[in-house]
PDB file of C-alpha atoms in Angstrom:
ATOM      1  CA  GLY W   1      -0.060   4.564 -12.652  1.00  0.00           C
ATOM      2  CA  ARG W   2       2.557   3.577 -10.150  1.00  0.00           C
ATOM      3  CA  ARG W   3       6.023   4.617 -11.704  1.00  0.00           C
ATOM      4  CA  ALA W   4       4.023   4.520 -15.369  1.00  0.00           C
ATOM      5  CA  PHE W   5       6.662   7.514 -16.892  1.00  0.00           C
ATOM      6  CA  TYR W   6       9.703   6.926 -14.054  1.00  0.00           C
ATOM      7  CA  GLU W   7      12.770   8.801 -15.434  1.00  0.00           C
ATOM      8  CA  ALA W   8      10.848   8.483 -19.028  1.00  0.00           C
ATOM      9  CA  ARG W   9      12.343  11.372 -21.589  1.00  0.00           C
ATOM     10  CA  LEU W  10       9.230  13.027 -22.463  1.00  0.00           C
ATOM     11  CA  SER W  11       8.552  15.871 -24.991  1.00  0.00           C
ATOM     12  CA  ALA W  12       5.728  16.992 -22.667  1.00  0.00           C
ATOM     13  CA  ILE W  13       3.294  15.378 -20.034  1.00  0.00           C
ATOM     14  CA  VAL W  14      -0.324  15.691 -21.264  1.00  0.00           C
ATOM     15  CA  LEU W  15      -2.699  14.338 -19.593  1.00  0.00           C
ATOM     16  CA  PRO W  16      -6.521  13.485 -21.045  1.00  0.00           C
ATOM     17  CA  GLU W  17      -9.966  15.164 -19.570  1.00  0.00           C
ATOM     18  CA  GLY W  18     -11.243  12.338 -17.341  1.00  0.00           C
ATOM     19  CA  THR W  19      -7.506  11.361 -15.609  1.00  0.00           C
ATOM     20  CA  GLU W  20      -8.843  11.505 -12.253  1.00  0.00           C
ATOM     21  CA  LYS W  21      -5.167  10.620 -10.404  1.00  0.00           C
ATOM     22  CA  ALA W  22      -1.708  10.858 -11.038  1.00  0.00           C
ATOM     23  CA  GLY W  23      -0.505   7.951  -9.548  1.00  0.00           C
ATOM     24  CA  THR W  24       2.572   7.105  -7.179  1.00  0.00           C
ATOM     25  CA  GLU W  25       5.729   8.307  -8.728  1.00  0.00           C
ATOM     26  CA  ALA W  26       4.055   8.570 -12.343  1.00  0.00           C
ATOM     27  CA  PHE W  27       6.169  10.934 -13.725  1.00  0.00           C
ATOM     28  CA  TYR W  28       9.112  10.798 -11.156  1.00  0.00           C
ATOM     29  CA  GLY W  29      12.508  12.076 -12.631  1.00  0.00           C
ATOM     30  CA  ALA W  30      11.198  12.022 -16.001  1.00  0.00           C
ATOM     31  CA  ASP W  31      13.239  14.376 -18.560  1.00  0.00           C
ATOM     32  CA  VAL W  32      10.200  16.754 -19.872  1.00  0.00           C
ATOM     33  CA  ARG W  33      11.484  19.214 -22.402  1.00  0.00           C
ATOM     34  CA  GLU W  34       7.830  21.485 -22.009  1.00  0.00           C
ATOM     35  CA  LYS W  35       8.424  23.429 -18.755  1.00  0.00           C
ATOM     36  CA  GLU W  36       4.416  24.010 -18.337  1.00  0.00           C
ATOM     37  CA  LEU W  37       2.300  21.408 -16.016  1.00  0.00           C
ATOM     38  CA  VAL W  38      -0.957  22.172 -16.962  1.00  0.00           C
ATOM     39  CA  LEU W  39      -3.020  19.205 -15.251  1.00  0.00           C
ATOM     40  CA  PRO W  40      -6.752  18.688 -16.782  1.00  0.00           C
ATOM     41  CA  ASP W  41     -10.102  19.676 -15.207  1.00  0.00           C
ATOM     42  CA  SER W  42     -10.801  15.938 -13.906  1.00  0.00           C
ATOM     43  CA  ILE W  43      -7.903  15.467 -11.354  1.00  0.00           C
ATOM     44  CA  THR W  44      -8.575  14.874  -8.047  1.00  0.00           C
ATOM     45  CA  VAL W  45      -5.569  13.253  -6.441  1.00  0.00           C
ATOM     46  CA  ILE W  46      -2.235  13.656  -7.060  1.00  0.00           C
ATOM     47  CA  GLU W  47      -0.069  11.178  -4.795  1.00  0.00           C
ATOM     48  CA  TRP W  48       3.439  11.131  -3.305  1.00  0.00           C
ATOM     49  CA  LYS W  49       6.091  12.394  -5.823  1.00  0.00           C
ATOM     50  CA  ALA W  50       3.823  12.134  -8.957  1.00  0.00           C
ATOM     51  CA  PHE W  51       5.847  14.999 -10.729  1.00  0.00           C
ATOM     52  CA  ALA W  52       8.575  15.221  -8.654  1.00  0.00           C
ATOM     53  CA  SER W  53      12.703  15.373  -9.214  1.00  0.00           C
ATOM     54  CA  ILE W  54      11.322  16.462 -13.022  1.00  0.00           C
ATOM     55  CA  GLY W  55      13.760  18.248 -15.069  1.00  0.00           C
ATOM     56  CA  ARG W  56      15.539  18.852 -18.566  1.00  0.00           C
ATOM     57  CA  SER W  57      19.081  17.273 -19.163  1.00  0.00           C
ATOM     58  CA  GLY W  58      19.882  19.792 -21.166  1.00  0.00           C
ATOM     59  CA  LYS W  59      22.681  17.763 -23.569  1.00  0.00           C
ATOM     60  CA  GLU W  60      21.818  20.335 -26.643  1.00  0.00           C
ATOM     61  CA  SER W  61      22.752  23.439 -24.925  1.00  0.00           C
ATOM     62  CA  GLY W  62      24.795  22.162 -21.952  1.00  0.00           C
ATOM     63  CA  ASP W  63      22.554  23.545 -19.563  1.00  0.00           C
ATOM     64  CA  GLU W  64      20.133  21.668 -17.091  1.00  0.00           C
ATOM     65  CA  GLU W  65      17.143  22.698 -15.174  1.00  0.00           C
ATOM     66  CA  ASP W  66      14.720  21.431 -12.994  1.00  0.00           C
ATOM     67  CA  GLY W  67      11.029  22.012 -11.961  1.00  0.00           C
ATOM     68  CA  PHE W  68       8.467  23.278 -13.872  1.00  0.00           C
ATOM     69  CA  SER W  69       8.230  27.710 -14.713  1.00  0.00           C
ATOM     70  CA  SER W  70       4.456  27.154 -14.090  1.00  0.00           C
ATOM     71  CA  ILE W  71       2.138  24.611 -12.819  1.00  0.00           C
ATOM     72  CA  HIS W  72      -1.393  24.722 -13.241  1.00  0.00           C
ATOM     73  CA  LEU W  73      -3.496  23.135 -10.584  1.00  0.00           C
ATOM     74  CA  PRO W  74      -7.250  22.139 -11.354  1.00  0.00           C
ATOM     75  CA  ALA W  75     -10.118  23.260  -9.399  1.00  0.00           C
ATOM     76  CA  SER W  76     -11.115  19.890  -9.133  1.00  0.00           C
ATOM     77  CA  LEU W  77      -7.877  18.793  -6.895  1.00  0.00           C
ATOM     78  CA  GLU W  78      -8.657  17.866  -3.307  1.00  0.00           C
ATOM     79  CA  THR W  79      -5.604  15.526  -2.749  1.00  0.00           C
ATOM     80  CA  ILE W  80      -1.743  16.823  -2.807  1.00  0.00           C
ATOM     81  CA  GLY W  81       0.230  13.828  -1.962  1.00  0.00           C
ATOM     82  CA  GLU W  82       3.731  14.457  -0.171  1.00  0.00           C
ATOM     83  CA  GLN W  83       6.538  15.317  -2.434  1.00  0.00           C
ATOM     84  CA  ALA W  84       4.485  15.563  -4.884  1.00  0.00           C
ATOM     85  CA  PHE W  85       6.249  18.412  -7.304  1.00  0.00           C
ATOM     86  CA  ALA W  86       9.320  18.008  -5.177  1.00  0.00           C
ATOM     87  CA  VAL W  87      12.342  19.163  -7.466  1.00  0.00           C
ATOM     88  CA  SER W  88      15.681  18.333  -7.131  1.00  0.00           C
ATOM     89  CA  GLY W  89      18.600  20.194  -7.967  1.00  0.00           C
ATOM     90  CA  THR W  90      20.429  23.327  -7.417  1.00  0.00           C
ATOM     91  CA  ALA W  91      19.215  27.016  -6.511  1.00  0.00           C
ATOM     92  CA  ASP W  92      21.177  27.649 -10.008  1.00  0.00           C
ATOM     93  CA  THR W  93      19.278  24.933 -11.997  1.00  0.00           C
ATOM     94  CA  ILE W  94      15.923  25.211 -10.249  1.00  0.00           C
ATOM     95  CA  LEU W  95      13.197  27.257 -12.625  1.00  0.00           C
ATOM     96  CA  GLU W  96      11.412  30.544 -11.079  1.00  0.00           C
ATOM     97  CA  CYS W  97       7.936  28.979 -10.882  1.00  0.00           C
ATOM     98  CA  GLY W  98       4.552  31.197 -11.418  1.00  0.00           C
ATOM     99  CA  ASP W  99       2.503  31.387  -7.870  1.00  0.00           C
ATOM    100  CA  ILE W 100       0.929  28.208  -6.779  1.00  0.00           C
ATOM    101  CA  SER W 101      -2.974  28.457  -6.775  1.00  0.00           C
ATOM    102  CA  LEU W 102      -4.777  26.050  -4.863  1.00  0.00           C
ATOM    103  CA  GLY W 103      -8.896  26.126  -5.412  1.00  0.00           C
ATOM    104  CA  SER W 104     -11.443  25.943  -2.764  1.00  0.00           C
ATOM    105  CA  LYS W 105     -11.331  21.642  -3.034  1.00  0.00           C
ATOM    106  CA  VAL W 106      -7.805  21.115  -1.654  1.00  0.00           C
ATOM    107  CA  SER W 107      -8.452  19.337   1.612  1.00  0.00           C
ATOM    108  CA  SER W 108      -4.773  17.549   2.314  1.00  0.00           C
ATOM    109  CA  ILE W 109      -1.023  18.531   1.175  1.00  0.00           C
ATOM    110  CA  GLY W 110       1.287  16.236   2.080  1.00  0.00           C
ATOM    111  CA  ASP W 111       4.438  17.130   3.504  1.00  0.00           C
ATOM    112  CA  GLY W 112       7.122  18.744   1.199  1.00  0.00           C
ATOM    113  CA  ALA W 113       4.711  18.457  -1.608  1.00  0.00           C
ATOM    114  CA  PHE W 114       6.375  21.824  -3.047  1.00  0.00           C
ATOM    115  CA  ASN W 115       9.706  21.245  -1.552  1.00  0.00           C
ATOM    116  CA  SER W 116      12.149  23.589  -3.915  1.00  0.00           C
ATOM    117  CA  VAL W 117       9.786  24.768  -6.010  1.00  0.00           C
ATOM    118  CA  LYS W 118      10.668  28.178  -6.734  1.00  0.00           C
ATOM    119  CA  CYS W 119       7.395  29.969  -6.459  1.00  0.00           C
ATOM    120  CA  LYS W 120       7.426  33.503  -4.805  1.00  0.00           C
ATOM    121  CA  ALA W 121       3.260  32.672  -3.344  1.00  0.00           C
ATOM    122  CA  PHE W 122       0.950  30.846  -2.786  1.00  0.00           C
ATOM    123  CA  GLU W 123      -2.598  32.088  -3.341  1.00  0.00           C
ATOM    124  CA  VAL W 124      -5.464  30.223  -1.853  1.00  0.00           C
ATOM    125  CA  SER W 125      -9.221  30.186  -2.979  1.00  0.00           C
ATOM    126  CA  ARG W 126     -11.084  31.966  -0.053  1.00  0.00           C
ATOM    127  CA  ARG W 127     -13.831  29.118  -0.148  1.00  0.00           C
ATOM    128  CA  ASN W 128     -11.035  26.668   0.856  1.00  0.00           C
ATOM    129  CA  LYS W 129     -12.166  25.192   4.236  1.00  0.00           C
ATOM    130  CA  GLN W 130      -8.866  23.752   5.188  1.00  0.00           C
ATOM    131  CA  TYR W 131      -6.141  26.661   3.715  1.00  0.00           C
ATOM    132  CA  ALA W 132      -5.292  30.219   3.520  1.00  0.00           C
ATOM    133  CA  SER W 133      -2.715  32.217   2.353  1.00  0.00           C
ATOM    134  CA  ALA W 134      -1.491  36.026   3.436  1.00  0.00           C
ATOM    135  CA  ASP W 135       1.646  37.453   1.722  1.00  0.00           C
ATOM    136  CA  GLY W 136       2.716  34.893  -0.724  1.00  0.00           C
ATOM    137  CA  PHE W 137       2.546  32.101   2.791  1.00  0.00           C
ATOM    138  CA  LEU W 138       0.414  29.201   3.160  1.00  0.00           C
ATOM    139  CA  LEU W 139      -1.401  29.262   6.305  1.00  0.00           C
ATOM    140  CA  THR W 140      -3.886  26.976   7.880  1.00  0.00           C
ATOM    141  CA  LYS W 141      -7.152  28.109   7.277  1.00  0.00           C
ATOM    142  CA  ASP W 142      -7.989  30.378  10.993  1.00  0.00           C
ATOM    143  CA  GLY W 143      -4.381  31.788   9.767  1.00  0.00           C
ATOM    144  CA  LYS W 144      -2.933  30.850  13.151  1.00  0.00           C
ATOM    145  CA  ALA W 145      -0.583  28.280  11.492  1.00  0.00           C
ATOM    146  CA  LEU W 146       2.312  29.197   9.200  1.00  0.00           C
ATOM    147  CA  LEU W 147       2.571  25.742   6.980  1.00  0.00           C
ATOM    148  CA  ARG W 148       5.291  26.678   4.126  1.00  0.00           C
ATOM    149  CA  THR W 149       6.917  29.659   2.728  1.00  0.00           C
ATOM    150  CA  PRO W 150       7.776  29.712  -0.924  1.00  0.00           C
ATOM    151  CA  TYR W 151      11.358  28.572  -1.858  1.00  0.00           C
ATOM    152  CA  GLY W 152      11.092  31.557  -4.387  1.00  0.00           C
ATOM    153  CA  MET W 153      10.240  34.075  -1.471  1.00  0.00           C
ATOM    154  CA  THR W 154      13.344  36.354  -1.452  1.00  0.00           C
ATOM    155  CA  GLY W 155      14.907  39.661   1.011  1.00  0.00           C
ATOM    156  CA  GLU W 156      13.338  40.619   4.002  1.00  0.00           C
ATOM    157  CA  VAL W 157      10.391  38.850   4.815  1.00  0.00           C
ATOM    158  CA  THR W 158       7.742  39.067   7.599  1.00  0.00           C
ATOM    159  CA  VAL W 159       5.591  36.314   9.097  1.00  0.00           C
ATOM    160  CA  PRO W 160       1.586  37.332   9.226  1.00  0.00           C
ATOM    161  CA  GLU W 161       0.135  38.886  12.157  1.00  0.00           C
ATOM    162  CA  GLY W 162      -2.103  36.337  13.772  1.00  0.00           C
ATOM    163  CA  VAL W 163       0.197  33.165  13.275  1.00  0.00           C
ATOM    164  CA  ILE W 164       0.830  31.646  16.419  1.00  0.00           C
ATOM    165  CA  GLU W 165       2.472  28.583  15.382  1.00  0.00           C
ATOM    166  CA  ILE W 166       5.445  28.078  12.819  1.00  0.00           C
ATOM    167  CA  LYS W 167       5.051  24.430  11.743  1.00  0.00           C
ATOM    168  CA  LYS W 168       8.167  21.915  11.342  1.00  0.00           C
ATOM    169  CA  LYS W 169       9.959  22.550   8.060  1.00  0.00           C
ATOM    170  CA  ALA W 170       7.513  25.610   7.275  1.00  0.00           C
ATOM    171  CA  MET W 171      10.491  27.668   6.148  1.00  0.00           C
ATOM    172  CA  TRP W 172      13.038  24.856   5.307  1.00  0.00           C
ATOM    173  CA  ASN W 173      15.275  25.522   2.079  1.00  0.00           C
ATOM    174  CA  CYS W 174      14.165  29.126   1.697  1.00  0.00           C
ATOM    175  CA  PRO W 175      17.672  30.053   0.386  1.00  0.00           C
ATOM    176  CA  GLY W 176      16.791  33.827  -1.125  1.00  0.00           C
ATOM    177  CA  ILE W 177      15.400  34.883   2.465  1.00  0.00           C
ATOM    178  CA  THR W 178      17.808  37.399   4.206  1.00  0.00           C
ATOM    179  CA  ASP W 179      15.786  38.610   7.542  1.00  0.00           C
ATOM    180  CA  ILE W 180      12.695  37.287   8.781  1.00  0.00           C
ATOM    181  CA  HIS W 181      10.508  38.982  11.132  1.00  0.00           C
ATOM    182  CA  ILE W 182       8.370  36.954  13.591  1.00  0.00           C
ATOM    183  CA  PRO W 183       5.480  38.695  15.207  1.00  0.00           C
ATOM    184  CA  SER W 184       4.977  38.250  19.001  1.00  0.00           C
ATOM    185  CA  SER W 185       2.299  36.072  18.525  1.00  0.00           C
ATOM    186  CA  VAL W 186       4.430  33.317  17.535  1.00  0.00           C
ATOM    187  CA  THR W 187       5.071  30.976  20.616  1.00  0.00           C
ATOM    188  CA  MET W 188       8.923  29.589  20.218  1.00  0.00           C
TER     189      MET W 188
END
């Protein structure tokens, strides 16, 4: 439910099979020891900020960590709300996260759903009807609009050929990118 574990101190987030929704701000700001998030196969909806601002206070070690080292999204997932996994913290405290894989049923991804999640790539099922990925970028299914660049992408990057539009905030807050090559197909 809404804010059920808001700013709670937890060893892990374990949702039972049969859970269909992670509610608004359900775990917002929680201090969670476990660095991996594995959601049950029954989840279809992740609402606004459900897993946003997760961290580890590091009181024992003196180190702070923010975000998850991996996020397992089940094949049943259909909706990811705004800022669902958004991470608060600095580049030094945000954990590197494995690639984000989106299944065939994902039909809606809210603005900022993966803000500052330090993944290097998005992977999208070829059977997905709304989204696609190329070279790690999250795109519309037809590949014509760049929706999101992974926060953890680094160095010199090239926007995939065929992209004609770069959506608002598609490359927002990607501190590791040093150079961007934009194809002539993009209209500014």
